[in-house]
């Protein structure tokens, strides 16, 4: 029995390490880059002129859908997110690349990323299917309304207030962790540095630090709003990506802070393209 289990695990690892998973992972990372690039661009519009467009994944998908061959492109993005989810699932099941890739904490983190990207893929594919069926309304959904709806549901559960608060603390901690790791350039260990020139390495590192810090700030701020929703027992305090970004515009430094964060998200999108090219899978 033990031998059979070991053979099954070995076969699973070989499949996870195959070219199909690598291709799916790189496609998924590039797709993430497209989404962050568009979200950042929409946030810049909000900072400059107070755009009414959603600066979140739903808004990004709407932008893509409005382009020539938009429906096809939305499917490409949705399937790219499926590839991202499958890659993270393979890491959770069989371990990630690198010396510490088989640690329980690493595999648990990959499992969490799988859930996140699976949900993202579902929302984009639902939008694509709605468009294919000629439905006018977006099925991608506003991240702000989704956040409020989910928060309201969870608050009604037993211990719901504590669950929402814990989720907010977790999200805020994740944001701080993302920003700190970006400053420490932890992403370097995932890159094929030997295939990059010195100038390319410097540019990619700059993109990774600036983009990672801004991305972490957004996550941490969204987590703070979730904690406020729990403390005040008010789901309207919860904010999705769009409202979180718009909250930076309401600070004393006004649209300038939002503009800086938005540019940072654009840089993270470009960094994702570099990761798609040079990441160790």
Short mmCIF file of N, CA, C and O in Angstrom, two decimals, residues 102-232:
data_model
loop_
_atom_site.label_atom_id
_atom_site.label_comp_id
_atom_site.label_asym_id
_atom_site.label_seq_id
_atom_site.Cartn_x
_atom_site.Cartn_y
_atom_site.Cartn_z
N UNK A 102 8.47 22.19 -0.44
CA UNK A 102 7.63 21.13 0.11
C UNK A 102 7.24 21.38 1.58
O UNK A 102 6.59 20.53 2.19
N UNK A 103 7.61 22.53 2.12
CA UNK A 103 7.23 22.85 3.49
C UNK A 103 5.71 22.99 3.59
O UNK A 103 5.05 23.46 2.66
N UNK A 104 5.18 22.59 4.73
CA UNK A 104 3.73 22.64 4.93
C UNK A 104 3.19 24.06 4.78
O UNK A 104 2.11 24.27 4.21
N UNK A 105 3.94 25.04 5.29
CA UNK A 105 3.47 26.43 5.20
C UNK A 105 3.40 26.89 3.75
O UNK A 105 2.47 27.61 3.36
N UNK A 106 4.38 26.49 2.95
CA UNK A 106 4.39 26.87 1.53
C UNK A 106 3.22 26.25 0.80
O UNK A 106 2.55 26.88 -0.01
N UNK A 107 2.97 24.97 1.09
CA UNK A 107 1.89 24.28 0.41
C UNK A 107 0.53 24.82 0.85
O UNK A 107 -0.41 24.92 0.04
N UNK A 108 0.41 25.20 2.12
CA UNK A 108 -0.83 25.79 2.61
C UNK A 108 -1.08 27.14 1.93
O UNK A 108 -2.21 27.45 1.54
N UNK A 109 -0.01 27.94 1.78
CA UNK A 109 -0.14 29.22 1.10
C UNK A 109 -0.56 29.03 -0.35
O UNK A 109 -1.40 29.78 -0.87
N UNK A 110 0.00 28.03 -1.00
CA UNK A 110 -0.39 27.73 -2.39
C UNK A 110 -1.85 27.32 -2.46
O UNK A 110 -2.56 27.67 -3.40
N UNK A 111 -2.32 26.58 -1.44
CA UNK A 111 -3.73 26.21 -1.39
C UNK A 111 -4.64 27.43 -1.30
O UNK A 111 -5.68 27.49 -1.96
N UNK A 112 -4.23 28.40 -0.49
CA UNK A 112 -5.00 29.63 -0.38
C UNK A 112 -5.02 30.40 -1.69
O UNK A 112 -6.07 30.93 -2.09
N UNK A 113 -3.87 30.43 -2.38
CA UNK A 113 -3.82 31.10 -3.68
C UNK A 113 -4.68 30.38 -4.71
O UNK A 113 -5.30 31.02 -5.57
N UNK A 114 -4.72 29.04 -4.62
CA UNK A 114 -5.58 28.28 -5.53
C UNK A 114 -7.04 28.71 -5.37
O UNK A 114 -7.74 28.94 -6.36
N UNK A 115 -7.51 28.82 -4.13
CA UNK A 115 -8.89 29.21 -3.88
C UNK A 115 -9.16 30.61 -4.45
O UNK A 115 -10.18 30.85 -5.12
N UNK A 116 -8.22 31.53 -4.23
CA UNK A 116 -8.37 32.90 -4.72
C UNK A 116 -8.48 32.93 -6.24
O UNK A 116 -9.40 33.55 -6.80
N UNK A 117 -7.55 32.26 -6.92
CA UNK A 117 -7.54 32.31 -8.38
C UNK A 117 -8.67 31.49 -8.99
O UNK A 117 -9.15 31.81 -10.08
N UNK A 118 -9.11 30.45 -8.30
CA UNK A 118 -10.26 29.68 -8.78
C UNK A 118 -11.51 30.56 -8.77
O UNK A 118 -12.30 30.54 -9.73
N UNK A 119 -11.68 31.35 -7.70
CA UNK A 119 -12.82 32.26 -7.64
C UNK A 119 -12.71 33.33 -8.71
O UNK A 119 -13.70 33.68 -9.38
N UNK A 120 -11.49 33.88 -8.90
CA UNK A 120 -11.28 34.90 -9.93
C UNK A 120 -11.59 34.35 -11.32
O UNK A 120 -12.24 35.00 -12.14
N UNK A 121 -11.13 33.12 -11.57
CA UNK A 121 -11.39 32.48 -12.87
C UNK A 121 -12.89 32.28 -13.08
O UNK A 121 -13.42 32.53 -14.17
N UNK A 122 -13.57 31.84 -12.03
CA UNK A 122 -15.02 31.62 -12.12
C UNK A 122 -15.74 32.92 -12.49
O UNK A 122 -16.62 32.93 -13.36
N UNK A 123 -15.38 34.02 -11.83
CA UNK A 123 -16.08 35.28 -12.08
C UNK A 123 -15.85 35.77 -13.51
O UNK A 123 -16.77 36.28 -14.16
N UNK A 124 -14.62 35.62 -14.03
CA UNK A 124 -14.33 36.07 -15.39
C UNK A 124 -15.01 35.18 -16.41
O UNK A 124 -15.58 35.66 -17.40
N UNK A 125 -14.98 33.86 -16.20
CA UNK A 125 -15.63 32.94 -17.14
C UNK A 125 -17.14 33.12 -17.12
O UNK A 125 -17.80 33.03 -18.17
N UNK A 126 -17.71 33.40 -15.95
CA UNK A 126 -19.15 33.69 -15.87
C UNK A 126 -19.49 34.92 -16.70
O UNK A 126 -20.51 34.95 -17.41
N UNK A 127 -18.64 35.92 -16.64
CA UNK A 127 -18.81 37.13 -17.45
C UNK A 127 -18.73 36.78 -18.93
O UNK A 127 -19.56 37.24 -19.74
N UNK A 128 -17.73 35.97 -19.32
CA UNK A 128 -17.55 35.59 -20.72
C UNK A 128 -18.76 34.82 -21.23
O UNK A 128 -19.22 35.03 -22.36
N UNK A 129 -19.29 33.92 -20.42
CA UNK A 129 -20.46 33.13 -20.82
C UNK A 129 -21.68 34.03 -20.98
O UNK A 129 -22.50 33.83 -21.89
N UNK A 130 -21.81 35.02 -20.10
CA UNK A 130 -22.94 35.94 -20.19
C UNK A 130 -22.85 36.76 -21.47
O UNK A 130 -23.84 36.99 -22.16
N UNK A 131 -21.62 37.19 -21.80
CA UNK A 131 -21.43 37.94 -23.04
C UNK A 131 -21.73 37.08 -24.25
O UNK A 131 -22.33 37.53 -25.23
N UNK A 132 -21.32 35.82 -24.20
CA UNK A 132 -21.57 34.91 -25.31
C UNK A 132 -23.07 34.69 -25.50
O UNK A 132 -23.54 34.44 -26.60
N UNK A 133 -23.80 34.78 -24.38
CA UNK A 133 -25.26 34.61 -24.45
C UNK A 133 -25.97 35.94 -24.72
O UNK A 133 -27.18 36.04 -24.61
N UNK A 134 -25.17 36.98 -25.01
CA UNK A 134 -25.69 38.31 -25.35
C UNK A 134 -26.42 38.97 -24.21
O UNK A 134 -27.37 39.73 -24.40
N UNK A 135 -26.00 38.66 -22.98
CA UNK A 135 -26.56 39.35 -21.82
C UNK A 135 -25.80 40.63 -21.61
O UNK A 135 -24.57 40.63 -21.58
N UNK A 136 -26.50 41.72 -21.43
CA UNK A 136 -25.83 43.01 -21.35
C UNK A 136 -25.15 43.26 -20.04
O UNK A 136 -24.15 43.94 -19.96
N UNK A 137 -25.69 42.74 -18.95
CA UNK A 137 -25.14 43.07 -17.63
C UNK A 137 -23.87 42.31 -17.38
O UNK A 137 -23.69 41.18 -17.80
N UNK A 138 -22.97 42.94 -16.67
CA UNK A 138 -21.72 42.30 -16.30
C UNK A 138 -21.96 41.23 -15.25
O UNK A 138 -22.63 41.48 -14.26
N UNK A 139 -21.39 40.06 -15.49
CA UNK A 139 -21.47 39.01 -14.49
C UNK A 139 -20.21 38.96 -13.63
O UNK A 139 -20.07 38.12 -12.76
N UNK A 140 -19.26 39.83 -14.01
CA UNK A 140 -18.03 39.86 -13.23
C UNK A 140 -18.28 40.39 -11.84
O UNK A 140 -17.66 39.97 -10.88
N UNK A 141 -19.24 41.33 -11.77
CA UNK A 141 -19.63 41.84 -10.47
C UNK A 141 -18.68 42.88 -9.93
O UNK A 141 -17.49 42.84 -10.18
N UNK A 142 -19.26 43.84 -9.21
CA UNK A 142 -18.45 44.84 -8.54
C UNK A 142 -17.80 44.22 -7.31
O UNK A 142 -18.47 43.58 -6.50
N UNK A 143 -16.50 44.41 -7.17
CA UNK A 143 -15.80 43.88 -5.99
C UNK A 143 -16.34 44.52 -4.73
O UNK A 143 -16.37 43.89 -3.66
N UNK A 144 -16.80 45.77 -4.83
CA UNK A 144 -17.33 46.47 -3.66
C UNK A 144 -18.63 45.82 -3.19
O UNK A 144 -18.80 45.54 -2.00
N UNK A 145 -19.55 45.56 -4.13
CA UNK A 145 -20.81 44.95 -3.75
C UNK A 145 -20.62 43.52 -3.27
O UNK A 145 -21.27 43.07 -2.31
N UNK A 146 -19.71 42.80 -3.92
CA UNK A 146 -19.42 41.44 -3.47
C UNK A 146 -18.90 41.43 -2.04
O UNK A 146 -19.30 40.58 -1.23
N UNK A 147 -18.01 42.36 -1.74
CA UNK A 147 -17.45 42.44 -0.38
C UNK A 147 -18.54 42.72 0.64
O UNK A 147 -18.58 42.09 1.72
N UNK A 148 -19.42 43.65 0.32
CA UNK A 148 -20.51 43.99 1.25
C UNK A 148 -21.47 42.81 1.42
O UNK A 148 -21.91 42.51 2.54
N UNK A 149 -21.80 42.15 0.29
CA UNK A 149 -22.74 41.02 0.36
C UNK A 149 -22.17 39.87 1.20
O UNK A 149 -22.87 39.31 2.06
N UNK A 150 -20.92 39.51 0.94
CA UNK A 150 -20.30 38.42 1.68
C UNK A 150 -20.14 38.78 3.15
O UNK A 150 -20.36 37.94 4.04
N UNK A 151 -19.76 40.02 3.42
CA UNK A 151 -19.61 40.45 4.81
C UNK A 151 -20.94 40.38 5.55
O UNK A 151 -21.01 39.92 6.70
N UNK A 152 -22.01 40.82 4.88
CA UNK A 152 -23.34 40.78 5.50
C UNK A 152 -23.74 39.34 5.82
O UNK A 152 -24.30 39.06 6.90
N UNK A 153 -23.47 38.42 4.90
CA UNK A 153 -23.82 37.01 5.13
C UNK A 153 -23.05 36.44 6.32
O UNK A 153 -23.61 35.77 7.19
N UNK A 154 -21.75 36.69 6.34
CA UNK A 154 -20.91 36.11 7.39
C UNK A 154 -21.24 36.71 8.75
O UNK A 154 -21.22 36.01 9.77
N UNK A 155 -21.56 37.99 8.78
CA UNK A 155 -21.91 38.63 10.05
C UNK A 155 -23.15 37.98 10.68
O UNK A 155 -23.30 38.02 11.91
N UNK A 156 -24.01 37.40 9.85
CA UNK A 156 -25.21 36.74 10.37
C UNK A 156 -24.94 35.33 10.88
O UNK A 156 -25.82 34.71 11.47
N UNK A 157 -23.75 34.80 10.64
CA UNK A 157 -23.40 33.47 11.13
C UNK A 157 -23.09 33.52 12.62
O UNK A 157 -22.77 34.58 13.17
N UNK A 158 -23.17 32.38 13.30
CA UNK A 158 -22.66 32.33 14.68
C UNK A 158 -21.17 32.69 14.67
O UNK A 158 -20.42 32.21 13.82
N UNK A 159 -20.76 33.53 15.57
CA UNK A 159 -19.37 34.01 15.62
C UNK A 159 -18.96 34.77 14.36
O UNK A 159 -17.78 34.94 14.08
N UNK A 160 -19.99 35.23 13.60
CA UNK A 160 -19.71 35.89 12.34
C UNK A 160 -18.85 37.14 12.47
O UNK A 160 -17.98 37.40 11.65
N UNK A 161 -19.10 37.90 13.54
CA UNK A 161 -18.34 39.12 13.75
C UNK A 161 -16.86 38.80 13.93
O UNK A 161 -15.99 39.50 13.40
N UNK A 162 -16.58 37.72 14.66
CA UNK A 162 -15.18 37.31 14.87
C UNK A 162 -14.56 36.80 13.58
O UNK A 162 -13.38 37.04 13.30
N UNK A 163 -15.35 36.10 12.76
CA UNK A 163 -14.84 35.56 11.51
C UNK A 163 -14.47 36.69 10.54
O UNK A 163 -13.41 36.65 9.89
N UNK A 164 -15.34 37.69 10.46
CA UNK A 164 -15.05 38.83 9.58
C UNK A 164 -13.81 39.57 10.08
O UNK A 164 -12.93 39.96 9.29
N UNK A 165 -13.73 39.75 11.40
CA UNK A 165 -12.56 40.43 11.96
C UNK A 165 -11.28 39.66 11.70
O UNK A 165 -10.25 40.23 11.34
N UNK A 166 -11.35 38.32 11.86
CA UNK A 166 -10.17 37.50 11.63
C UNK A 166 -9.75 37.55 10.17
O UNK A 166 -8.55 37.61 9.85
N UNK A 167 -10.74 37.53 9.26
CA UNK A 167 -10.43 37.62 7.84
C UNK A 167 -9.76 38.96 7.52
O UNK A 167 -8.81 39.03 6.73
N UNK A 168 -10.27 40.04 8.15
CA UNK A 168 -9.67 41.35 7.92
C UNK A 168 -8.25 41.43 8.43
O UNK A 168 -7.36 41.96 7.76
N UNK A 169 -8.02 40.88 9.63
CA UNK A 169 -6.66 40.86 10.18
C UNK A 169 -5.74 40.04 9.28
O UNK A 169 -4.60 40.43 9.00
N UNK A 170 -6.26 38.90 8.79
CA UNK A 170 -5.46 38.06 7.90
C UNK A 170 -5.11 38.77 6.62
O UNK A 170 -3.96 38.69 6.14
N UNK A 171 -6.07 39.49 6.05
CA UNK A 171 -5.83 40.22 4.80
C UNK A 171 -4.84 41.36 5.02
O UNK A 171 -3.95 41.60 4.19
N UNK A 172 -5.00 42.07 6.14
CA UNK A 172 -4.07 43.15 6.45
C UNK A 172 -2.66 42.61 6.67
O UNK A 172 -1.67 43.19 6.19
N UNK A 173 -2.56 41.49 7.39
CA UNK A 173 -1.25 40.87 7.61
C UNK A 173 -0.63 40.42 6.30
O UNK A 173 0.59 40.57 6.09
N UNK A 174 -1.47 39.87 5.40
CA UNK A 174 -0.96 39.46 4.09
C UNK A 174 -0.42 40.64 3.31
O UNK A 174 0.62 40.55 2.64
N UNK A 175 -1.13 41.77 3.40
CA UNK A 175 -0.66 42.97 2.70
C UNK A 175 0.69 43.45 3.22
O UNK A 175 1.58 43.80 2.44
N UNK A 176 0.84 43.46 4.55
CA UNK A 176 2.12 43.86 5.14
C UNK A 176 3.21 42.88 4.74
O UNK A 176 4.34 43.28 4.39
N UNK A 177 2.88 41.59 4.74
CA UNK A 177 3.84 40.54 4.36
C UNK A 177 4.28 40.72 2.91
O UNK A 177 5.47 40.63 2.59
N UNK A 178 3.32 41.02 2.02
CA UNK A 178 3.64 41.24 0.60
C UNK A 178 4.59 42.43 0.45
O UNK A 178 5.58 42.37 -0.29
N UNK A 179 4.29 43.53 1.15
CA UNK A 179 5.11 44.73 1.03
C UNK A 179 6.52 44.51 1.59
O UNK A 179 7.51 44.91 0.97
N UNK A 180 6.61 43.87 2.75
CA UNK A 180 7.92 43.63 3.37
C UNK A 180 8.76 42.71 2.50
O UNK A 180 9.95 42.97 2.28
N UNK A 181 8.16 41.66 1.98
CA UNK A 181 8.90 40.74 1.12
C UNK A 181 9.36 41.41 -0.16
O UNK A 181 10.43 41.11 -0.69
N UNK A 182 8.55 42.34 -0.66
CA UNK A 182 8.96 43.09 -1.85
C UNK A 182 10.17 43.96 -1.54
O UNK A 182 11.13 44.02 -2.33
N UNK A 183 10.14 44.64 -0.39
CA UNK A 183 11.28 45.49 -0.01
C UNK A 183 12.53 44.66 0.17
O UNK A 183 13.64 45.07 -0.20
N UNK A 184 12.37 43.44 0.71
CA UNK A 184 13.51 42.53 0.92
C UNK A 184 13.93 41.81 -0.36
O UNK A 184 14.89 41.05 -0.35
N UNK A 185 13.18 42.04 -1.43
CA UNK A 185 13.46 41.42 -2.73
C UNK A 185 13.45 39.89 -2.65
O UNK A 185 14.26 39.20 -3.29
N UNK A 186 12.53 39.34 -1.90
CA UNK A 186 12.42 37.89 -1.76
C UNK A 186 12.07 37.22 -3.09
O UNK A 186 12.31 36.02 -3.26
N UNK A 187 11.50 37.98 -4.01
CA UNK A 187 11.12 37.42 -5.30
C UNK A 187 12.32 36.99 -6.13
O UNK A 187 12.19 36.22 -7.09
N UNK A 188 13.50 37.47 -5.76
CA UNK A 188 14.70 37.13 -6.53
C UNK A 188 14.94 35.62 -6.58
O UNK A 188 15.40 35.08 -7.58
N UNK A 189 14.62 34.92 -5.49
CA UNK A 189 14.89 33.48 -5.44
C UNK A 189 14.00 32.70 -6.40
O UNK A 189 14.27 31.53 -6.70
N UNK A 190 12.94 33.33 -6.88
CA UNK A 190 12.05 32.66 -7.83
C UNK A 190 12.42 32.95 -9.28
O UNK A 190 11.78 32.41 -10.19
N UNK A 191 13.40 33.80 -9.50
CA UNK A 191 13.75 34.23 -10.85
C UNK A 191 14.97 33.49 -11.38
O UNK A 191 15.88 33.14 -10.62
N UNK A 192 15.00 33.29 -12.67
CA UNK A 192 16.17 32.71 -13.33
C UNK A 192 17.15 33.86 -13.63
O UNK A 192 17.26 34.36 -14.74
N UNK A 193 17.84 34.28 -12.59
CA UNK A 193 18.70 35.46 -12.68
C UNK A 193 19.83 35.25 -13.68
O UNK A 193 20.30 36.21 -14.30
N UNK A 194 20.28 34.00 -13.83
CA UNK A 194 21.37 33.74 -14.76
C UNK A 194 21.02 33.99 -16.21
O UNK A 194 21.91 34.14 -17.05
N UNK A 195 19.72 34.03 -16.52
CA UNK A 195 19.29 34.28 -17.89
C UNK A 195 19.04 35.76 -18.16
O UNK A 195 18.63 36.13 -19.26
N UNK A 196 19.30 36.60 -17.17
CA UNK A 196 19.02 38.03 -17.29
C UNK A 196 20.32 38.81 -17.26
O UNK A 196 21.25 38.48 -16.53
N UNK A 197 20.35 39.89 -18.06
CA UNK A 197 21.50 40.79 -17.99
C UNK A 197 21.43 41.60 -16.71
O UNK A 197 20.39 41.66 -16.05
N UNK A 198 22.55 42.24 -16.36
CA UNK A 198 22.57 43.03 -15.13
C UNK A 198 21.54 44.16 -15.19
O UNK A 198 20.84 44.43 -14.22
N UNK A 199 21.43 44.81 -16.35
CA UNK A 199 20.48 45.91 -16.50
C UNK A 199 19.05 45.40 -16.36
O UNK A 199 18.22 46.02 -15.70
N UNK A 200 18.77 44.23 -16.97
CA UNK A 200 17.43 43.65 -16.87
C UNK A 200 17.10 43.31 -15.43
O UNK A 200 15.98 43.56 -14.96
N UNK A 201 18.06 42.74 -14.72
CA UNK A 201 17.84 42.41 -13.31
C UNK A 201 17.50 43.65 -12.50
O UNK A 201 16.60 43.63 -11.66
N UNK A 202 18.21 44.74 -12.75
CA UNK A 202 17.95 45.98 -12.00
C UNK A 202 16.54 46.51 -12.28
O UNK A 202 15.84 46.93 -11.36
N UNK A 203 16.14 46.46 -13.55
CA UNK A 203 14.80 46.95 -13.91
C UNK A 203 13.73 46.07 -13.28
O UNK A 203 12.76 46.57 -12.69
N UNK A 204 13.90 44.75 -13.38
CA UNK A 204 12.90 43.82 -12.83
C UNK A 204 12.82 43.97 -11.31
O UNK A 204 11.72 43.96 -10.74
N UNK A 205 13.95 44.14 -10.66
CA UNK A 205 13.94 44.33 -9.20
C UNK A 205 13.22 45.61 -8.83
O UNK A 205 12.43 45.65 -7.87
N UNK A 206 13.46 46.68 -9.58
CA UNK A 206 12.77 47.94 -9.31
C UNK A 206 11.26 47.80 -9.47
O UNK A 206 10.48 48.29 -8.63
N UNK A 207 10.84 47.09 -10.53
CA UNK A 207 9.42 46.86 -10.74
C UNK A 207 8.83 46.03 -9.61
O UNK A 207 7.73 46.31 -9.12
N UNK A 208 9.58 45.00 -9.18
CA UNK A 208 9.09 44.12 -8.12
C UNK A 208 8.94 44.82 -6.79
O UNK A 208 7.96 44.60 -6.07
N UNK A 209 9.89 45.68 -6.45
CA UNK A 209 9.83 46.40 -5.17
C UNK A 209 8.68 47.41 -5.19
O UNK A 209 7.81 47.41 -4.30
N UNK A 210 8.66 48.29 -6.20
CA UNK A 210 7.63 49.33 -6.26
C UNK A 210 6.23 48.73 -6.38
O UNK A 210 5.30 49.11 -5.66
N UNK A 211 6.10 47.77 -7.30
CA UNK A 211 4.79 47.16 -7.50
C UNK A 211 4.33 46.35 -6.30
O UNK A 211 3.16 46.42 -5.90
N UNK A 212 5.24 45.59 -5.70
CA UNK A 212 4.89 44.77 -4.55
C UNK A 212 4.49 45.59 -3.34
O UNK A 212 3.54 45.25 -2.63
N UNK A 213 5.19 46.70 -3.10
CA UNK A 213 4.86 47.56 -1.97
C UNK A 213 3.46 48.16 -2.14
O UNK A 213 2.63 48.14 -1.21
N UNK A 214 3.17 48.67 -3.33
CA UNK A 214 1.85 49.28 -3.57
C UNK A 214 0.74 48.23 -3.49
O UNK A 214 -0.33 48.49 -2.93
N UNK A 215 1.00 47.06 -4.03
CA UNK A 215 0.02 45.97 -3.94
C UNK A 215 -0.22 45.60 -2.47
O UNK A 215 -1.36 45.39 -2.05
N UNK A 216 0.83 45.53 -1.69
CA UNK A 216 0.70 45.21 -0.27
C UNK A 216 -0.10 46.26 0.48
O UNK A 216 -0.92 45.93 1.35
N UNK A 217 0.12 47.52 0.15
CA UNK A 217 -0.63 48.61 0.80
C UNK A 217 -2.12 48.47 0.52
O UNK A 217 -2.95 48.66 1.41
N UNK A 218 -2.46 48.13 -0.71
CA UNK A 218 -3.88 47.97 -1.07
C UNK A 218 -4.50 46.83 -0.28
O UNK A 218 -5.59 46.96 0.28
N UNK A 219 -3.81 45.68 -0.22
CA UNK A 219 -4.32 44.54 0.53
C UNK A 219 -4.50 44.90 2.01
O UNK A 219 -5.52 44.57 2.62
N UNK A 220 -3.50 45.54 2.59
CA UNK A 220 -3.55 45.88 4.01
C UNK A 220 -4.69 46.85 4.30
O UNK A 220 -5.39 46.72 5.32
N UNK A 221 -4.90 47.82 3.41
CA UNK A 221 -5.98 48.78 3.60
C UNK A 221 -7.34 48.11 3.52
O UNK A 221 -8.25 48.37 4.33
N UNK A 222 -7.50 47.21 2.54
CA UNK A 222 -8.76 46.47 2.41
C UNK A 222 -9.02 45.63 3.67
O UNK A 222 -10.16 45.54 4.15
N UNK A 223 -7.97 45.05 4.21
CA UNK A 223 -8.11 44.29 5.46
C UNK A 223 -8.55 45.17 6.61
O UNK A 223 -9.38 44.76 7.44
N UNK A 224 -8.02 46.38 6.66
CA UNK A 224 -8.42 47.32 7.71
C UNK A 224 -9.91 47.65 7.64
O UNK A 224 -10.59 47.74 8.67
N UNK A 225 -10.43 47.80 6.43
CA UNK A 225 -11.86 48.08 6.27
C UNK A 225 -12.71 46.88 6.74
O UNK A 225 -13.79 47.06 7.31
N UNK A 226 -12.22 45.66 6.49
CA UNK A 226 -12.95 44.48 6.95
C UNK A 226 -12.98 44.42 8.48
O UNK A 226 -14.00 44.05 9.07
N UNK A 227 -11.87 44.79 9.11
CA UNK A 227 -11.84 44.83 10.57
C UNK A 227 -12.84 45.87 11.09
O UNK A 227 -13.57 45.62 12.06
N UNK A 228 -12.91 47.02 10.41
CA UNK A 228 -13.87 48.06 10.80
C UNK A 228 -15.30 47.55 10.66
O UNK A 228 -16.16 47.83 11.50
N UNK A 229 -15.57 46.78 9.60
CA UNK A 229 -16.90 46.22 9.40
C UNK A 229 -17.27 45.27 10.54
O UNK A 229 -18.42 45.24 10.99
N UNK A 230 -16.28 44.50 11.01
CA UNK A 230 -16.54 43.57 12.11
C UNK A 230 -16.77 44.32 13.42
O UNK A 230 -17.72 44.02 14.16
N UNK A 231 -15.93 45.29 13.70
CA UNK A 231 -16.03 46.04 14.96
C UNK A 231 -17.35 46.79 15.04
O UNK A 231 -18.03 46.81 16.08
N UNK A 232 -17.76 47.40 13.93
CA UNK A 232 -18.99 48.20 13.91
C UNK A 232 -20.23 47.38 13.54
O UNK A 232 -21.33 47.92 13.50
#
